[in-house]
Structures are given as structure tokens and as C-alpha cells.
Amino acid sequence: MEAKTTTTYSMWSLFRNCRKACEWRYIQELVPLERDHNLAFGTVIHKCLEIWHGGRDLGLVLDFIDRTYPNRAQEEDQKREWHLAAAMMKGYAACYASEEFDVVALEKTFEGSIVNPATGASSRSFVLAGKVDGVVRIGDEHFLLEHKTASQVDADYLERLWTDFQIVLYSRYVEQTLGIRIAGVLYNILVKARLQQGRGETEAEFEARRADLIAKSKTGKSSAKRRLPESDDEFQARLAAKYTEPGMFHREMLYLSRDRFETLQSELWELTQAFLDARRRGVFYQNTAFCFHYRRSCAYFPLCRADGSTNVIENFYRKVPPHEELRDETSFEEASAF
Ligand code: SF4
């Protein structure tokens, strides 16, 4: 008998949103050469939180951040993310110096059957696998712990958590794997500070500003001094102050609806049937309404625009086996499903 294909929620979500994107990623196994910075940063914070909740040793977390950005002295992108990650994790450790929960498991993987709701039979083609950030106990109830980094947390953001169907589905599989009842989800949200390190003025910029001030001055003079670049210590201090402000860390607890799980399970089954049909016929159609869904272009936009040109594949994509989130280099999903 043929082995069942491992699938993840990300795959089914992508198949539902755009079948063509699902084909590019999960059948052709293509990913863009250029990594998405938002996702890469989220992955780093994800790992930091795993280390922190594993032993509450901030030194280990900061050491991991240092090792993640070895070229920060030369590369601006690395330096910017190093500053943000270090300040965010120092702020997090201070904000949650004591915890309301006990950690039961971290980075827990699971694999389970996909069930036909009409017959109760398991799919002969697919299994669903996944990984949750953690399982925690509060009082006598268990919750999934779900980390998120966000640009801001407002009412809209919190409202959208309701549409996080992945976690609802995962909860039931975790229940089966661990043999405990999951009451809900504890969203652990860390906000990315938007501060930028002051780069100072060039000599020419300073002279232009000074000339401008002198032109406006009644005395024809100016005591303006050239603005110097902000040092790393000064910038860290500014970030540290930012991370003491309310709203930079947010926890939201949602209780799970058992009815919603039944609905999602049915939808998952429907998706498996549609996928089998698309694969059999070799037809994965495009959903162009999804191309700019996350206010940026889809990772496969250049490929679709070039009608799947092999030249574009060779120059802008590489092959990576799917389901990266199940491997050690956890992919952290902030917006995109790729
Ligand atoms: S570019 Fe548009 S049509 Fe092509 S895979 Fe992405 S979302 Fe689908």
C-alpha cells in the first residue's frame, strides 16, 4: 500500500487560497531565493521564546541572538534585526519575570489522521502533521501557547485571531497525541518596535541644514552642531525604554469552540478531495485575487507572470522540500502561508 502523504495546515490553507501557489510550493517544491525578512525575524523570535521558556535563561537567549547575526558589524540588515531581537527579548524577560502558567511541552509535533466526517474513515492518501509552540497549564486547564510577532496590536488584530483556524484544528490533534483536554489558546504577542537607529548627518547634510538656519536667523549666525550617529548603546537604551511601554507585549486567551472543530474537520476533508482531483487531472488553477493579498505580491508572482518560465525558476527560485515548519528551522508565520 502506498505511504500516506504528510500534509500541514499551511499546505491546505494555501491550496484553498490559490491552487497554483500550492502547486508551486508543495508539488514543484519551489521557494524564492530571497527570504522574506518578516518571516525570518519571526523565526528568530520563535526560537528565542523556545529557549526562554525552556530554562528562563536570558543569557542563553542573547547568545543565540548574537550567533544568529554574526555579520552585524558590517551588514545593516543584520544590525537592525539584532538590535530589535535583543531589545525585544530583554523586554519580554523583564515583563514576564514570573509566569502565570506552567510549561507542559514546547515545540510539540503531532501527526494524525484526516477523517471523513460522513463515514468516520481515515483518509488513505493523507495525514495531517503540525507543530505547536507550546502547551501550558493554568490552574487545572491546558492551553496551547501560540507566539506571534506583530507590527501593532489593535482591536482589528485581536478580532482576526478568531479566524486562526489552524490552532483550532491543531488543538484536537494535540489532545489525541498528549491525551489531555485543550481548553483554549494563549496568544503570546510581541510587538515590533518601529524605532530606527539615528544615522547622524553627513558633513554635506549638516552644512545644508546650517546654511538654512543661518538664512532664517536674524543674527545671520547659527549655533547648530552636526548630528552624530546614535551609538549602539544609546539605541539599545531607547529600545529598552520603548519595551517598557504598555502594549508592547500582549497576551490574549481564547477558549475553543468544539463545534468549530467539527466544521473545520469537514472542510479539511473537502480540501483533500479537491486536491486529489486537481492532482489527478494536473490542473491547479490560479486565483489572481490572492496575488496581493498580504499587501505585497505573492512569492510566486514573477513565476505566474512569466507563465512558469524555466528561466525564471532557475534565476529566482530553488527547490526546498515542503513542510519546513516541521523541521528544526521552524518557519514562523506572521502573515503569509508560504
Ligand atoms: S501569483 Fe497569484 S496566481 Fe500566482 S501563485 Fe501567487 S497568488 Fe496564485
Short mmCIF file of C-alpha atoms and ligand atoms in Angstrom, two decimals:
data_model
loop_
_atom_site.label_atom_id
_atom_site.label_comp_id
_atom_site.label_asym_id
_atom_site.label_seq_id
_atom_site.Cartn_x
_atom_site.Cartn_y
_atom_site.Cartn_z
CA MET A 1 0.00 0.00 0.00
CA GLU A 2 1.26 3.47 -0.90
CA ALA A 3 2.56 5.55 2.03
CA LYS A 4 0.29 8.39 3.05
CA THR A 5 1.44 11.88 2.11
CA THR A 6 2.26 14.16 5.00
CA THR A 7 0.41 17.47 4.82
CA THR A 8 0.20 20.53 7.03
CA TYR A 9 -2.37 23.20 7.68
CA SER A 10 -0.19 25.66 5.74
CA MET A 11 -0.49 23.46 2.67
CA TRP A 12 -4.26 23.18 2.89
CA SER A 13 -4.63 26.85 3.60
CA LEU A 14 -2.56 27.68 0.53
CA PHE A 15 -4.49 25.21 -1.61
CA ARG A 16 -7.71 26.90 -0.56
CA ASN A 17 -6.32 30.38 -1.26
CA CYS A 18 -4.59 29.68 -4.58
CA ARG A 19 -4.20 26.22 -6.06
CA LYS A 20 -1.39 27.38 -8.32
CA ALA A 21 0.66 28.63 -5.35
CA CYS A 22 0.09 25.27 -3.69
CA GLU A 23 1.40 23.51 -6.77
CA TRP A 24 4.50 25.72 -6.91
CA ARG A 25 5.33 25.09 -3.27
CA TYR A 26 4.15 21.58 -2.50
CA ILE A 27 4.41 19.76 -5.83
CA GLN A 28 7.19 21.64 -7.63
CA GLU A 29 8.83 22.34 -4.21
CA LEU A 30 9.90 25.85 -5.18
CA VAL A 31 10.71 28.70 -2.81
CA PRO A 32 12.03 32.16 -3.74
CA LEU A 33 15.78 32.67 -3.39
CA GLU A 34 15.16 35.87 -1.47
CA ARG A 35 13.82 35.26 2.02
CA ASP A 36 11.02 37.32 3.42
CA HIS A 37 12.54 39.47 6.19
CA ASN A 38 9.37 39.49 8.28
CA LEU A 39 9.21 35.71 8.33
CA ALA A 40 12.94 35.37 9.01
CA PHE A 41 12.71 37.71 12.01
CA GLY A 42 9.67 35.89 13.32
CA THR A 43 11.59 32.62 13.11
CA VAL A 44 14.40 34.04 15.22
CA ILE A 45 12.00 35.31 17.90
CA HIS A 46 10.24 31.97 17.85
CA LYS A 47 13.49 30.21 18.64
CA CYS A 48 14.32 32.81 21.32
CA LEU A 49 11.00 32.12 23.03
CA GLU A 50 11.60 28.39 22.91
CA ILE A 51 14.97 28.88 24.63
CA TRP A 52 13.50 31.32 27.17
CA HIS A 53 10.54 29.16 28.13
CA GLY A 54 12.78 26.09 28.23
CA GLY A 55 15.01 27.40 31.02
CA ARG A 56 14.32 31.11 31.59
CA ASP A 57 17.97 31.91 30.97
CA LEU A 58 18.24 35.29 29.26
CA GLY A 59 21.99 34.81 28.73
CA LEU A 60 21.30 31.80 26.50
CA VAL A 61 18.71 33.76 24.53
CA LEU A 62 21.05 36.71 23.95
CA ASP A 63 23.85 34.34 22.99
CA PHE A 64 21.57 32.76 20.40
CA ILE A 65 20.73 36.21 19.02
CA ASP A 66 24.45 37.11 18.79
CA ARG A 67 25.16 33.89 16.88
CA THR A 68 22.22 34.47 14.55
CA TYR A 69 23.59 37.80 13.36
CA PRO A 70 27.37 37.22 13.05
CA ASN A 71 27.88 39.97 10.45
CA ARG A 72 26.02 42.72 12.28
CA ALA A 73 29.12 44.92 12.40
CA GLN A 74 29.20 45.09 8.59
CA GLU A 75 25.62 44.47 7.44
CA GLU A 76 22.87 46.98 8.16
CA ASP A 77 20.02 44.44 7.92
CA GLN A 78 21.68 42.14 10.45
CA LYS A 79 22.44 45.02 12.80
CA ARG A 80 18.86 46.29 12.69
CA GLU A 81 17.38 42.87 13.44
CA TRP A 82 19.99 42.13 16.13
CA HIS A 83 19.06 45.36 17.94
CA LEU A 84 15.35 44.63 17.73
CA ALA A 85 15.61 40.97 18.76
CA ALA A 86 17.90 41.72 21.72
CA ALA A 87 15.72 44.58 23.00
CA MET A 88 12.52 42.65 22.46
CA MET A 89 13.73 39.61 24.38
CA LYS A 90 15.22 41.67 27.23
CA GLY A 91 11.91 43.49 27.50
CA TYR A 92 9.98 40.22 27.36
CA ALA A 93 12.08 38.66 30.14
CA ALA A 94 11.51 41.73 32.33
CA CYS A 95 7.77 41.92 31.53
CA TYR A 96 7.20 38.23 32.37
CA ALA A 97 9.70 37.85 35.22
CA SER A 98 7.17 35.45 36.74
CA GLU A 99 4.68 33.42 34.73
CA GLU A 100 1.02 32.65 35.23
CA PHE A 101 1.43 29.24 33.59
CA ASP A 102 3.48 26.03 33.86
CA VAL A 103 5.08 24.75 30.67
CA VAL A 104 3.90 21.23 29.81
CA ALA A 105 5.56 20.91 26.38
CA LEU A 106 7.43 23.12 23.92
CA GLU A 107 7.60 22.77 20.14
CA LYS A 108 5.38 19.74 20.27
CA THR A 109 4.92 17.92 16.96
CA PHE A 110 1.97 15.71 16.13
CA GLU A 111 0.65 13.64 13.27
CA GLY A 112 -2.88 12.34 12.90
CA SER A 113 -5.48 11.03 10.51
CA ILE A 114 -7.71 13.18 8.36
CA VAL A 115 -11.19 11.80 8.85
CA ASN A 116 -14.16 11.65 6.53
CA PRO A 117 -16.90 13.15 8.72
CA ALA A 118 -19.62 11.24 6.85
CA THR A 119 -18.16 7.77 7.48
CA GLY A 120 -15.58 8.25 10.23
CA ALA A 121 -12.99 6.56 7.98
CA SER A 122 -9.42 7.90 7.78
CA SER A 123 -8.00 9.25 4.53
CA ARG A 124 -5.94 6.63 2.68
CA SER A 125 -3.92 9.37 0.97
CA PHE A 126 -3.03 11.97 3.58
CA VAL A 127 -2.12 12.53 7.21
CA LEU A 128 -2.02 15.95 8.90
CA ALA A 129 1.16 16.90 10.76
CA GLY A 130 2.00 20.04 12.64
CA LYS A 131 3.91 21.64 15.44
CA VAL A 132 2.59 23.84 18.23
CA ASP A 133 4.73 26.39 20.05
CA GLY A 134 3.80 25.03 23.43
CA VAL A 135 1.28 23.51 25.77
CA VAL A 136 0.84 25.22 29.13
CA ARG A 137 -1.22 24.65 32.26
CA ILE A 138 -3.10 27.41 34.04
CA GLY A 139 -4.84 26.14 37.16
CA ASP A 140 -6.33 22.83 36.13
CA GLU A 141 -6.80 23.73 32.45
CA HIS A 142 -4.45 23.24 29.49
CA PHE A 143 -3.91 25.77 26.71
CA LEU A 144 -1.93 25.85 23.51
CA LEU A 145 0.71 28.56 23.61
CA GLU A 146 0.94 30.42 20.31
CA HIS A 147 3.64 33.03 19.73
CA LYS A 148 3.14 35.88 17.31
CA THR A 149 5.16 38.93 16.37
CA ALA A 150 3.10 41.85 15.13
CA SER A 151 3.62 45.39 13.91
CA GLN A 152 0.82 46.56 16.19
CA VAL A 153 -1.92 45.05 18.30
CA ASP A 154 -5.27 46.72 17.99
CA ALA A 155 -8.93 45.68 18.09
CA ASP A 156 -8.78 44.51 14.45
CA TYR A 157 -5.78 42.36 15.13
CA LEU A 158 -7.41 40.71 18.14
CA GLU A 159 -10.65 40.23 16.22
CA ARG A 160 -8.77 38.42 13.48
CA LEU A 161 -7.50 35.82 15.94
CA TRP A 162 -10.94 34.27 15.63
CA THR A 163 -10.01 33.28 12.07
CA ASP A 164 -6.94 31.40 13.23
CA PHE A 165 -8.45 28.06 12.28
CA GLN A 166 -5.11 26.31 12.31
CA ILE A 167 -4.92 26.43 16.06
CA VAL A 168 -8.45 25.10 16.48
CA LEU A 169 -7.62 22.14 14.28
CA TYR A 170 -4.26 21.55 15.95
CA SER A 171 -5.80 21.55 19.40
CA ARG A 172 -7.73 18.36 18.66
CA TYR A 173 -4.66 16.60 17.28
CA VAL A 174 -2.62 17.65 20.31
CA GLU A 175 -5.39 16.32 22.55
CA GLN A 176 -5.08 12.96 20.80
CA THR A 177 -1.27 12.97 20.94
CA LEU A 178 -0.89 14.04 24.59
CA GLY A 179 -4.12 12.63 25.95
CA ILE A 180 -5.15 15.90 27.62
CA ARG A 181 -8.07 18.22 27.02
CA ILE A 182 -7.13 21.57 25.47
CA ALA A 183 -9.41 24.31 26.76
CA GLY A 184 -8.15 27.14 24.58
CA VAL A 185 -5.27 29.14 23.20
CA LEU A 186 -2.99 31.60 24.91
CA TYR A 187 -1.74 34.02 22.24
CA ASN A 188 1.59 35.49 23.21
CA ILE A 189 2.05 38.58 21.06
CA LEU A 190 5.26 40.58 20.83
CA VAL A 191 5.14 43.92 19.05
CA LYS A 192 7.99 45.01 16.82
CA ALA A 193 9.23 48.47 17.84
CA ARG A 194 9.41 50.77 14.84
CA LEU A 195 12.32 52.82 16.12
CA GLN A 196 15.30 53.32 13.84
CA GLN A 197 18.86 53.87 14.92
CA GLY A 198 19.79 57.52 14.30
CA ARG A 199 22.30 57.57 11.47
CA GLY A 200 23.50 61.15 12.05
CA GLU A 201 24.29 63.74 9.39
CA THR A 202 26.93 63.74 6.71
CA GLU A 203 29.13 66.83 6.57
CA ALA A 204 27.21 67.99 3.47
CA GLU A 205 23.80 67.46 5.13
CA PHE A 206 24.96 69.40 8.18
CA GLU A 207 26.28 72.29 6.06
CA ALA A 208 22.99 72.45 4.14
CA ARG A 209 20.94 72.49 7.38
CA ARG A 210 23.25 75.09 8.93
CA ALA A 211 23.01 77.32 5.87
CA ASP A 212 19.24 77.04 6.04
CA LEU A 213 19.20 78.02 9.74
CA ILE A 214 21.52 80.95 9.11
CA ALA A 215 19.32 82.18 6.27
CA LYS A 216 16.34 82.23 8.63
CA SER A 217 18.25 83.72 11.55
CA LYS A 218 18.01 87.49 12.28
CA THR A 219 21.61 87.49 13.55
CA GLY A 220 22.98 85.67 10.50
CA LYS A 221 24.51 83.09 12.81
CA SER A 222 23.72 79.57 13.99
CA SER A 223 25.00 77.51 16.92
CA ALA A 224 23.80 74.25 15.31
CA LYS A 225 26.06 71.25 15.75
CA ARG A 226 26.40 68.32 13.43
CA ARG A 227 24.15 65.43 14.47
CA LEU A 228 26.31 62.39 15.19
CA PRO A 229 25.20 58.78 14.60
CA GLU A 230 23.41 57.17 17.54
CA SER A 231 25.70 54.64 19.24
CA ASP A 232 24.61 51.02 19.72
CA ASP A 233 24.33 51.57 23.48
CA GLU A 234 22.18 54.69 23.02
CA PHE A 235 19.90 52.90 20.60
CA GLN A 236 19.56 49.88 22.89
CA ALA A 237 18.64 52.23 25.75
CA ARG A 238 15.96 53.87 23.59
CA LEU A 239 14.58 50.48 22.56
CA ALA A 240 14.65 49.29 26.18
CA ALA A 241 12.55 52.31 27.20
CA LYS A 242 10.13 51.56 24.34
CA TYR A 243 9.69 47.99 25.56
CA THR A 244 8.62 49.20 29.00
CA GLU A 245 5.62 50.97 27.43
CA PRO A 246 2.21 49.32 27.73
CA GLY A 247 1.04 47.35 24.71
CA MET A 248 4.44 46.11 23.51
CA PHE A 249 3.65 42.65 24.90
CA HIS A 250 0.15 41.32 24.88
CA ARG A 251 -1.47 38.07 25.92
CA GLU A 252 -4.90 37.07 24.74
CA MET A 253 -6.71 33.96 25.84
CA LEU A 254 -9.37 32.39 23.66
CA TYR A 255 -11.49 29.41 24.58
CA LEU A 256 -12.01 26.85 21.81
CA SER A 257 -15.35 26.01 20.32
CA ARG A 258 -15.89 22.27 19.86
CA ASP A 259 -18.48 22.95 17.12
CA ARG A 260 -15.96 24.90 15.12
CA PHE A 261 -13.61 21.94 15.17
CA GLU A 262 -16.27 19.73 13.55
CA THR A 263 -16.77 22.35 10.80
CA LEU A 264 -13.06 22.62 10.17
CA GLN A 265 -12.62 18.89 10.02
CA SER A 266 -15.32 18.68 7.34
CA GLU A 267 -13.70 21.46 5.35
CA LEU A 268 -10.33 19.75 5.61
CA TRP A 269 -11.84 16.58 4.19
CA GLU A 270 -13.35 18.54 1.28
CA LEU A 271 -9.96 20.07 0.55
CA THR A 272 -8.34 16.63 0.40
CA GLN A 273 -10.91 15.51 -2.17
CA ALA A 274 -10.45 18.64 -4.27
CA PHE A 275 -6.66 18.23 -4.10
CA LEU A 276 -6.82 14.59 -5.25
CA ASP A 277 -8.97 15.67 -8.18
CA ALA A 278 -6.63 18.54 -9.13
CA ARG A 279 -3.58 16.28 -8.90
CA ARG A 280 -5.20 13.52 -10.95
CA ARG A 281 -6.11 15.95 -13.70
CA GLY A 282 -2.91 18.01 -13.38
CA VAL A 283 -4.92 21.21 -13.07
CA PHE A 284 -4.06 23.76 -10.38
CA TYR A 285 -5.77 26.95 -11.37
CA GLN A 286 -4.71 30.46 -10.40
CA ASN A 287 -6.59 32.69 -8.03
CA THR A 288 -5.39 36.12 -9.12
CA ALA A 289 -7.48 37.77 -6.39
CA PHE A 290 -4.87 36.41 -3.97
CA CYS A 291 -1.75 37.75 -5.73
CA PHE A 292 -1.51 40.85 -3.49
CA HIS A 293 -3.43 39.56 -0.53
CA TYR A 294 -0.89 40.47 2.16
CA ARG A 295 -0.39 43.99 0.78
CA ARG A 296 2.66 42.70 -1.03
CA SER A 297 2.99 40.47 -4.03
CA CYS A 298 2.78 36.72 -3.73
CA ALA A 299 6.15 34.95 -3.65
CA TYR A 300 5.25 33.26 -6.96
CA PHE A 301 4.13 36.40 -8.76
CA PRO A 302 7.22 36.56 -11.03
CA LEU A 303 6.68 32.93 -11.94
CA CYS A 304 2.97 33.25 -12.74
CA ARG A 305 3.58 36.45 -14.66
CA ALA A 306 6.16 34.60 -16.79
CA ASP A 307 3.82 31.63 -17.29
CA GLY A 308 6.08 29.31 -15.30
CA SER A 309 9.20 30.08 -17.36
CA THR A 310 12.12 27.73 -16.58
CA ASN A 311 14.41 30.72 -16.93
CA VAL A 312 12.60 32.50 -14.06
CA ILE A 313 12.68 29.31 -11.97
CA GLU A 314 16.42 28.91 -12.45
CA ASN A 315 17.20 32.54 -11.61
CA PHE A 316 14.78 33.33 -8.78
CA TYR A 317 13.78 30.06 -7.09
CA ARG A 318 15.31 26.99 -5.51
CA LYS A 319 13.97 23.63 -4.53
CA VAL A 320 13.28 23.05 -0.83
CA PRO A 321 11.30 20.06 0.46
CA PRO A 322 7.95 21.22 1.86
CA HIS A 323 6.78 21.44 5.47
CA GLU A 324 9.75 23.38 6.79
CA GLU A 325 7.76 24.16 9.92
CA LEU A 326 8.05 20.52 10.98
CA ARG A 327 11.80 20.60 10.86
CA ASP A 328 14.16 22.29 13.31
CA GLU A 329 14.41 25.53 11.38
CA THR A 330 10.85 26.37 12.35
CA SER A 331 9.10 28.72 9.98
CA PHE A 332 7.14 31.35 11.80
CA GLU A 333 4.03 32.51 10.16
CA GLU A 334 3.15 36.14 10.61
CA ALA A 335 1.10 36.76 7.55
CA SER A 336 1.91 34.60 4.61
CA ALA A 337 1.08 30.94 4.39
CA PHE A 338 4.25 30.06 2.49
S1 SF4 B 1 0.97 34.96 -8.16
FE1 SF4 B 1 -1.25 34.90 -7.84
S2 SF4 B 1 -1.98 33.30 -9.19
FE2 SF4 B 1 0.23 33.03 -8.99
S3 SF4 B 1 0.50 31.60 -7.34
FE3 SF4 B 1 0.59 33.60 -6.42
S4 SF4 B 1 -1.49 34.06 -5.79
FE4 SF4 B 1 -1.59 32.36 -7.21
#
